PDB file of C-alpha atoms in Angstrom:
ATOM      1  CA  UNK A   1     104.853  97.584  61.255  1.00 60.00           C
ATOM      2  CA  UNK A   2     106.395  98.890  64.465  1.00 68.00           C
ATOM      3  CA  UNK A   3     109.030  97.116  66.458  1.00 92.00           C
ATOM      4  CA  UNK A   4     112.528  96.939  67.835  1.00 95.00           C
ATOM      5  CA  UNK A   5     115.466  95.867  65.737  1.00 95.00           C
ATOM      6  CA  UNK A   6     118.875  94.797  66.937  1.00 96.00           C
ATOM      7  CA  UNK A   7     121.804  94.202  64.691  1.00 89.00           C
ATOM      8  CA  UNK A   8     123.715  92.132  64.055  1.00 90.00           C
ATOM      9  CA  UNK A   9     122.155  88.872  65.251  1.00 92.00           C
ATOM     10  CA  UNK A  10     125.585  87.328  65.907  1.00 94.00           C
ATOM     11  CA  UNK A  11     128.754  89.255  66.604  1.00 93.00           C
ATOM     12  CA  UNK A  12     132.293  88.082  67.158  1.00 93.00           C
ATOM     13  CA  UNK A  13     135.092  90.208  68.471  1.00 91.00           C
ATOM     14  CA  UNK A  14     138.648  89.694  69.535  1.00 91.00           C
ATOM     15  CA  UNK A  15     139.596  90.183  73.128  1.00 89.00           C
ATOM     16  CA  UNK A  16     140.621  93.763  73.814  1.00 89.00           C
ATOM     17  CA  UNK A  17     138.411  95.330  71.138  1.00 91.00           C
ATOM     18  CA  UNK A  18     135.436  97.585  71.685  1.00 93.00           C
ATOM     19  CA  UNK A  19     132.215  96.706  69.888  1.00 94.00           C
ATOM     20  CA  UNK A  20     128.924  98.564  69.455  1.00 95.00           C
ATOM     21  CA  UNK A  21     125.534  96.855  69.408  1.00 96.00           C
ATOM     22  CA  UNK A  22     122.722  98.575  67.604  1.00 96.00           C
ATOM     23  CA  UNK A  23     119.157  99.027  68.886  1.00 97.00           C
ATOM     24  CA  UNK A  24     116.501 100.908  66.939  1.00 97.00           C
ATOM     25  CA  UNK A  25     112.785 101.265  67.671  1.00 97.00           C
ATOM     26  CA  UNK A  26     109.965 102.866  65.691  1.00 95.00           C
ATOM     27  CA  UNK A  27     107.352 102.498  68.420  1.00 95.00           C
ATOM     28  CA  UNK A  28     107.764 106.127  69.508  1.00 94.00           C
ATOM     29  CA  UNK A  29     108.691 104.898  72.986  1.00 94.00           C
ATOM     30  CA  UNK A  30     110.517 107.280  75.268  1.00 93.00           C
ATOM     31  CA  UNK A  31     112.285 104.759  77.503  1.00 94.00           C
ATOM     32  CA  UNK A  32     114.865 102.228  76.342  1.00 96.00           C
ATOM     33  CA  UNK A  33     116.839  99.550  78.176  1.00 96.00           C
ATOM     34  CA  UNK A  34     119.791  97.208  77.705  1.00 97.00           C
ATOM     35  CA  UNK A  35     119.992  93.811  79.379  1.00 96.00           C
ATOM     36  CA  UNK A  36     122.333  90.880  79.177  1.00 96.00           C
ATOM     37  CA  UNK A  37     121.341  87.261  79.618  1.00 93.00           C
ATOM     38  CA  UNK A  38     123.741  84.532  80.680  1.00 91.00           C
ATOM     39  CA  UNK A  39     122.938  80.812  80.790  1.00 84.00           C
ATOM     40  CA  UNK A  40     120.795  79.903  83.792  1.00 79.00           C
ATOM     41  CA  UNK A  41     120.351  83.512  84.783  1.00 82.00           C
ATOM     42  CA  UNK A  42     117.665  86.080  84.353  1.00 86.00           C
ATOM     43  CA  UNK A  43     118.001  89.336  82.504  1.00 92.00           C
ATOM     44  CA  UNK A  44     120.301  91.834  84.181  1.00 94.00           C
ATOM     45  CA  UNK A  45     119.970  95.556  83.528  1.00 94.00           C
ATOM     46  CA  UNK A  46     123.024  97.290  82.060  1.00 97.00           C
ATOM     47  CA  UNK A  47     121.805 100.806  81.227  1.00 97.00           C
ATOM     48  CA  UNK A  48     118.510 102.568  80.723  1.00 95.00           C
ATOM     49  CA  UNK A  49     117.321 105.850  79.286  1.00 96.00           C
ATOM     50  CA  UNK A  50     114.064 107.648  79.981  1.00 92.00           C
ATOM     51  CA  UNK A  51     114.485 110.452  77.435  1.00 92.00           C
ATOM     52  CA  UNK A  52     116.859 111.641  74.746  1.00 94.00           C
ATOM     53  CA  UNK A  53     120.272 112.774  75.977  1.00 95.00           C
ATOM     54  CA  UNK A  54     119.757 111.156  79.361  1.00 94.00           C
ATOM     55  CA  UNK A  55     120.673 107.693  80.633  1.00 96.00           C
ATOM     56  CA  UNK A  56     121.427 105.943  83.925  1.00 94.00           C
ATOM     57  CA  UNK A  57     123.509 102.974  84.982  1.00 95.00           C
ATOM     58  CA  UNK A  58     121.747  99.749  85.721  1.00 93.00           C
ATOM     59  CA  UNK A  59     122.936  96.931  87.947  1.00 91.00           C
ATOM     60  CA  UNK A  60     125.928  95.840  85.861  1.00 95.00           C
ATOM     61  CA  UNK A  61     127.116  98.934  83.961  1.00 96.00           C
ATOM     62  CA  UNK A  62     130.864  98.440  84.431  1.00 96.00           C
ATOM     63  CA  UNK A  63     132.630  97.950  81.125  1.00 96.00           C
ATOM     64  CA  UNK A  64     129.718  99.282  79.076  1.00 97.00           C
ATOM     65  CA  UNK A  65     128.752 102.675  77.658  1.00 97.00           C
ATOM     66  CA  UNK A  66     125.662 104.020  75.897  1.00 98.00           C
ATOM     67  CA  UNK A  67     124.386 107.115  74.110  1.00 97.00           C
ATOM     68  CA  UNK A  68     120.890 108.410  73.431  1.00 97.00           C
ATOM     69  CA  UNK A  69     121.170 111.094  70.767  1.00 97.00           C
ATOM     70  CA  UNK A  70     117.912 110.159  69.084  1.00 96.00           C
ATOM     71  CA  UNK A  71     114.638 108.877  70.486  1.00 96.00           C
ATOM     72  CA  UNK A  72     114.722 105.888  68.149  1.00 97.00           C
ATOM     73  CA  UNK A  73     118.245 104.731  68.868  1.00 97.00           C
ATOM     74  CA  UNK A  74     120.090 103.461  71.949  1.00 98.00           C
ATOM     75  CA  UNK A  75     123.430 101.869  70.977  1.00 97.00           C
ATOM     76  CA  UNK A  76     125.459  99.918  73.524  1.00 97.00           C
ATOM     77  CA  UNK A  77     129.254  99.784  73.419  1.00 97.00           C
ATOM     78  CA  UNK A  78     130.939  96.836  75.056  1.00 96.00           C
ATOM     79  CA  UNK A  79     134.401  98.040  75.940  1.00 94.00           C
ATOM     80  CA  UNK A  80     137.581  96.102  76.525  1.00 89.00           C
ATOM     81  CA  UNK A  81     137.106  96.803  80.230  1.00 88.00           C
ATOM     82  CA  UNK A  82     134.180  94.378  80.372  1.00 90.00           C
ATOM     83  CA  UNK A  83     135.718  91.256  81.881  1.00 89.00           C
ATOM     84  CA  UNK A  84     133.211  88.716  80.644  1.00 91.00           C
ATOM     85  CA  UNK A  85     131.468  90.153  77.582  1.00 93.00           C
ATOM     86  CA  UNK A  86     130.313  86.919  75.941  1.00 95.00           C
ATOM     87  CA  UNK A  87     126.520  86.910  76.412  1.00 95.00           C
ATOM     88  CA  UNK A  88     123.148  87.437  74.768  1.00 94.00           C
ATOM     89  CA  UNK A  89     122.280  91.149  74.743  1.00 96.00           C
ATOM     90  CA  UNK A  90     118.698  92.353  74.696  1.00 96.00           C
ATOM     91  CA  UNK A  91     117.342  95.820  74.053  1.00 97.00           C
ATOM     92  CA  UNK A  92     113.869  96.872  75.169  1.00 96.00           C
ATOM     93  CA  UNK A  93     111.653  99.922  75.020  1.00 96.00           C
ATOM     94  CA  UNK A  94     108.651 101.161  76.946  1.00 93.00           C
ATOM     95  CA  UNK A  95     105.973 103.794  76.429  1.00 90.00           C
ATOM     96  CA  UNK A  96     105.814 106.342  79.218  1.00 85.00           C
ATOM     97  CA  UNK A  97     102.913 105.721  81.562  1.00 83.00           C
ATOM     98  CA  UNK A  98     102.980 101.967  81.028  1.00 85.00           C
ATOM     99  CA  UNK A  99     105.049  99.211  82.610  1.00 83.00           C
ATOM    100  CA  UNK A 100     105.400  96.717  79.809  1.00 89.00           C
ATOM    101  CA  UNK A 101     108.781  96.561  78.113  1.00 92.00           C
ATOM    102  CA  UNK A 102     108.964  95.275  74.562  1.00 94.00           C
ATOM    103  CA  UNK A 103     112.099  93.474  73.528  1.00 95.00           C
ATOM    104  CA  UNK A 104     114.144  93.214  70.378  1.00 96.00           C
ATOM    105  CA  UNK A 105     115.396  89.891  69.001  1.00 94.00           C
ATOM    106  CA  UNK A 106     118.768  90.147  70.727  1.00 95.00           C
ATOM    107  CA  UNK A 107     122.439  90.028  69.712  1.00 95.00           C
ATOM    108  CA  UNK A 108     124.683  87.122  70.615  1.00 94.00           C
ATOM    109  CA  UNK A 109     128.177  88.488  71.297  1.00 95.00           C
ATOM    110  CA  UNK A 110     131.087  86.084  71.417  1.00 95.00           C
ATOM    111  CA  UNK A 111     134.570  87.185  72.383  1.00 91.00           C
ATOM    112  CA  UNK A 112     137.276  85.046  70.838  1.00 87.00           C
TER     113      UNK A 112
ATOM    114  CA  UNK B   1     120.936  89.013  96.285  1.00 70.00           C
ATOM    115  CA  UNK B   2     118.228  87.544  94.074  1.00 80.00           C
ATOM    116  CA  UNK B   3     115.074  89.503  94.824  1.00 92.00           C
ATOM    117  CA  UNK B   4     112.951  87.608  92.308  1.00 95.00           C
ATOM    118  CA  UNK B   5     113.358  83.856  92.270  1.00 95.00           C
ATOM    119  CA  UNK B   6     112.044  81.099  90.077  1.00 96.00           C
ATOM    120  CA  UNK B   7     113.124  78.038  91.992  1.00 92.00           C
ATOM    121  CA  UNK B   8     112.160  75.485  89.366  1.00 94.00           C
ATOM    122  CA  UNK B   9     114.654  75.526  86.491  1.00 94.00           C
ATOM    123  CA  UNK B  10     112.392  73.321  84.394  1.00 96.00           C
ATOM    124  CA  UNK B  11     108.878  71.916  84.169  1.00 97.00           C
ATOM    125  CA  UNK B  12     107.518  69.175  81.949  1.00 98.00           C
ATOM    126  CA  UNK B  13     103.781  68.679  81.323  1.00 98.00           C
ATOM    127  CA  UNK B  14     101.543  66.741  78.986  1.00 98.00           C
ATOM    128  CA  UNK B  15      99.631  68.535  76.264  1.00 98.00           C
ATOM    129  CA  UNK B  16      96.163  69.496  77.450  1.00 97.00           C
ATOM    130  CA  UNK B  17      97.113  69.536  81.126  1.00 98.00           C
ATOM    131  CA  UNK B  18      97.745  72.551  83.329  1.00 98.00           C
ATOM    132  CA  UNK B  19     101.176  74.165  83.586  1.00 98.00           C
ATOM    133  CA  UNK B  20     101.920  76.064  86.792  1.00 98.00           C
ATOM    134  CA  UNK B  21     105.000  78.254  86.913  1.00 98.00           C
ATOM    135  CA  UNK B  22     105.993  79.783  90.217  1.00 98.00           C
ATOM    136  CA  UNK B  23     107.823  82.913  91.246  1.00 98.00           C
ATOM    137  CA  UNK B  24     108.799  84.240  94.684  1.00 97.00           C
ATOM    138  CA  UNK B  25     110.000  87.687  95.610  1.00 97.00           C
ATOM    139  CA  UNK B  26     111.543  89.194  98.694  1.00 95.00           C
ATOM    140  CA  UNK B  27     110.990  92.938  98.383  1.00 91.00           C
ATOM    141  CA  UNK B  28     107.579  94.142  99.569  1.00 89.00           C
ATOM    142  CA  UNK B  29     108.068  97.348  97.538  1.00 88.00           C
ATOM    143  CA  UNK B  30     107.479  95.455  94.300  1.00 91.00           C
ATOM    144  CA  UNK B  31     104.072  96.617  93.149  1.00 90.00           C
ATOM    145  CA  UNK B  32     103.624  95.301  89.606  1.00 93.00           C
ATOM    146  CA  UNK B  33     104.491  91.932  88.142  1.00 96.00           C
ATOM    147  CA  UNK B  34     104.853  90.652  84.605  1.00 96.00           C
ATOM    148  CA  UNK B  35     105.387  87.329  82.871  1.00 98.00           C
ATOM    149  CA  UNK B  36     107.405  87.006  79.702  1.00 97.00           C
ATOM    150  CA  UNK B  37     107.877  84.064  77.369  1.00 97.00           C
ATOM    151  CA  UNK B  38     111.142  83.537  75.532  1.00 94.00           C
ATOM    152  CA  UNK B  39     112.166  81.214  72.727  1.00 92.00           C
ATOM    153  CA  UNK B  40     115.882  80.409  72.205  1.00 87.00           C
ATOM    154  CA  UNK B  41     117.856  83.153  70.461  1.00 83.00           C
ATOM    155  CA  UNK B  42     114.856  85.507  70.511  1.00 88.00           C
ATOM    156  CA  UNK B  43     113.778  88.387  72.696  1.00 92.00           C
ATOM    157  CA  UNK B  44     111.162  87.844  75.424  1.00 94.00           C
ATOM    158  CA  UNK B  45     107.551  88.564  74.569  1.00 95.00           C
ATOM    159  CA  UNK B  46     105.094  89.951  77.082  1.00 95.00           C
ATOM    160  CA  UNK B  47     102.396  87.541  78.255  1.00 97.00           C
ATOM    161  CA  UNK B  48     100.399  88.910  81.157  1.00 97.00           C
ATOM    162  CA  UNK B  49     100.776  91.207  84.126  1.00 96.00           C
ATOM    163  CA  UNK B  50      99.181  91.921  87.478  1.00 96.00           C
ATOM    164  CA  UNK B  51      99.103  94.863  89.826  1.00 93.00           C
ATOM    165  CA  UNK B  52      99.685  94.354  93.528  1.00 92.00           C
ATOM    166  CA  UNK B  53      96.168  95.587  94.236  1.00 92.00           C
ATOM    167  CA  UNK B  54      94.762  92.503  92.527  1.00 95.00           C
ATOM    168  CA  UNK B  55      95.108  88.820  93.265  1.00 96.00           C
ATOM    169  CA  UNK B  56      94.186  87.422  89.870  1.00 97.00           C
ATOM    170  CA  UNK B  57      94.355  88.407  86.238  1.00 97.00           C
ATOM    171  CA  UNK B  58      93.187  86.277  83.350  1.00 97.00           C
ATOM    172  CA  UNK B  59      93.845  86.441  79.612  1.00 97.00           C
ATOM    173  CA  UNK B  60      92.650  83.490  77.575  1.00 97.00           C
ATOM    174  CA  UNK B  61      94.591  80.390  78.564  1.00 98.00           C
ATOM    175  CA  UNK B  62      96.858  82.369  80.875  1.00 98.00           C
ATOM    176  CA  UNK B  63      96.035  83.315  84.466  1.00 98.00           C
ATOM    177  CA  UNK B  64      98.369  84.960  86.942  1.00 98.00           C
ATOM    178  CA  UNK B  65      97.742  84.689  90.679  1.00 98.00           C
ATOM    179  CA  UNK B  66      99.344  86.935  93.265  1.00 98.00           C
ATOM    180  CA  UNK B  67      99.627  86.144  96.973  1.00 97.00           C
ATOM    181  CA  UNK B  68     101.083  89.261  98.551  1.00 95.00           C
ATOM    182  CA  UNK B  69     101.295  87.886 102.058  1.00 95.00           C
ATOM    183  CA  UNK B  70     103.385  84.979 100.790  1.00 97.00           C
ATOM    184  CA  UNK B  71     105.247  87.156  98.274  1.00 97.00           C
ATOM    185  CA  UNK B  72     104.425  84.585  95.645  1.00 97.00           C
ATOM    186  CA  UNK B  73     102.954  84.653  92.178  1.00 97.00           C
ATOM    187  CA  UNK B  74     102.154  81.914  89.744  1.00 98.00           C
ATOM    188  CA  UNK B  75     101.295  81.611  86.081  1.00 98.00           C
ATOM    189  CA  UNK B  76      98.733  78.990  85.068  1.00 98.00           C
ATOM    190  CA  UNK B  77      98.455  77.843  81.474  1.00 98.00           C
ATOM    191  CA  UNK B  78      95.345  75.819  80.676  1.00 98.00           C
ATOM    192  CA  UNK B  79      95.288  73.836  78.503  1.00 98.00           C
ATOM    193  CA  UNK B  80      98.993  73.558  77.764  1.00 98.00           C
ATOM    194  CA  UNK B  81     100.039  73.270  74.130  1.00 97.00           C
ATOM    195  CA  UNK B  82     103.348  72.168  72.564  1.00 97.00           C
ATOM    196  CA  UNK B  83     103.805  75.722  71.260  1.00 96.00           C
ATOM    197  CA  UNK B  84     103.942  76.907  74.867  1.00 97.00           C
ATOM    198  CA  UNK B  85     107.332  75.224  75.236  1.00 97.00           C
ATOM    199  CA  UNK B  86     109.721  78.076  76.031  1.00 97.00           C
ATOM    200  CA  UNK B  87     111.497  79.798  78.901  1.00 96.00           C
ATOM    201  CA  UNK B  88     109.180  81.797  81.150  1.00 97.00           C
ATOM    202  CA  UNK B  89     110.455  84.764  83.141  1.00 97.00           C
ATOM    203  CA  UNK B  90     108.652  86.588  85.876  1.00 97.00           C
ATOM    204  CA  UNK B  91     109.578  90.211  86.451  1.00 96.00           C
ATOM    205  CA  UNK B  92     108.755  92.750  89.121  1.00 95.00           C
ATOM    206  CA  UNK B  93     108.656  96.529  89.184  1.00 91.00           C
ATOM    207  CA  UNK B  94     110.096  98.278  92.203  1.00 84.00           C
ATOM    208  CA  UNK B  95     108.648 101.562  93.352  1.00 74.00           C
ATOM    209  CA  UNK B  96     111.205 103.814  94.976  1.00 67.00           C
ATOM    210  CA  UNK B  97     110.488 106.065  97.946  1.00 61.00           C
ATOM    211  CA  UNK B  98     109.393 108.843  95.620  1.00 65.00           C
ATOM    212  CA  UNK B  99     106.766 106.642  93.987  1.00 63.00           C
ATOM    213  CA  UNK B 100     108.573 106.311  90.669  1.00 65.00           C
ATOM    214  CA  UNK B 101     110.134 103.279  89.063  1.00 65.00           C
ATOM    215  CA  UNK B 102     111.594 104.475  85.747  1.00 71.00           C
ATOM    216  CA  UNK B 103     110.114 101.272  84.438  1.00 78.00           C
ATOM    217  CA  UNK B 104     112.976  99.237  85.857  1.00 84.00           C
ATOM    218  CA  UNK B 105     112.192  95.564  86.134  1.00 90.00           C
ATOM    219  CA  UNK B 106     113.895  92.833  88.139  1.00 92.00           C
ATOM    220  CA  UNK B 107     113.769  89.428  86.461  1.00 94.00           C
ATOM    221  CA  UNK B 108     113.808  85.902  87.833  1.00 95.00           C
ATOM    222  CA  UNK B 109     116.154  83.257  86.450  1.00 93.00           C
ATOM    223  CA  UNK B 110     113.517  81.700  84.238  1.00 95.00           C
ATOM    224  CA  UNK B 111     111.778  78.312  84.058  1.00 96.00           C
ATOM    225  CA  UNK B 112     112.035  76.097  80.995  1.00 96.00           C
ATOM    226  CA  UNK B 113     108.588  74.712  80.175  1.00 98.00           C
ATOM    227  CA  UNK B 114     108.332  71.655  77.948  1.00 98.00           C
ATOM    228  CA  UNK B 115     104.898  70.536  76.804  1.00 98.00           C
ATOM    229  CA  UNK B 116     104.853  67.009  75.396  1.00 96.00           C
ATOM    230  CA  UNK B 117     102.331  66.013  72.717  1.00 92.00           C
TER     231      UNK B 117
END
């Protein structure tokens, strides 16, 4: 049963700490994406990766970092430099040659 | 600058009636459009899409219409069901000058649809 998993579902961190959000997919998709959603706003692109060992900044990359060491995994680190990190974070993947992105269940990050 | 806009934050319809969700865009280089449905605390799920070379695409109860001259698309749900109650996002793919997109999508703010029994 293929899909995208994100863990944990809810995450709390203290201000000033870095935190890493997990995203794993077994769909054999090449491209992966990270978005954040804030209340009343659409999804905004943080980072994306078309292939292993390559990734590009999206529209709101400041304060975030990613890695793509394996095709199946695209973890997102929210650093202490991110000024407003409390949000709902969504990971997505896409098969090359298509335009539909498939999303994971999301991680709700709350900074205390 | 919001290039994809869903100007109605919410919509309420009666079960069995038609739901019409609207989306406007400003960039004429958008060439592919998608609709996603999202329940609270879950990831969006893909509903239906349309290429800019078409003006209509239908899939069961869902139909998407595209008016390129008006830079407007709409999603029709007929008949509406209580299980359709969710947030609906439209998204657009932008082709760059080289003809690639890297699959990047620009999303609207979303419209909350409530279908009453």
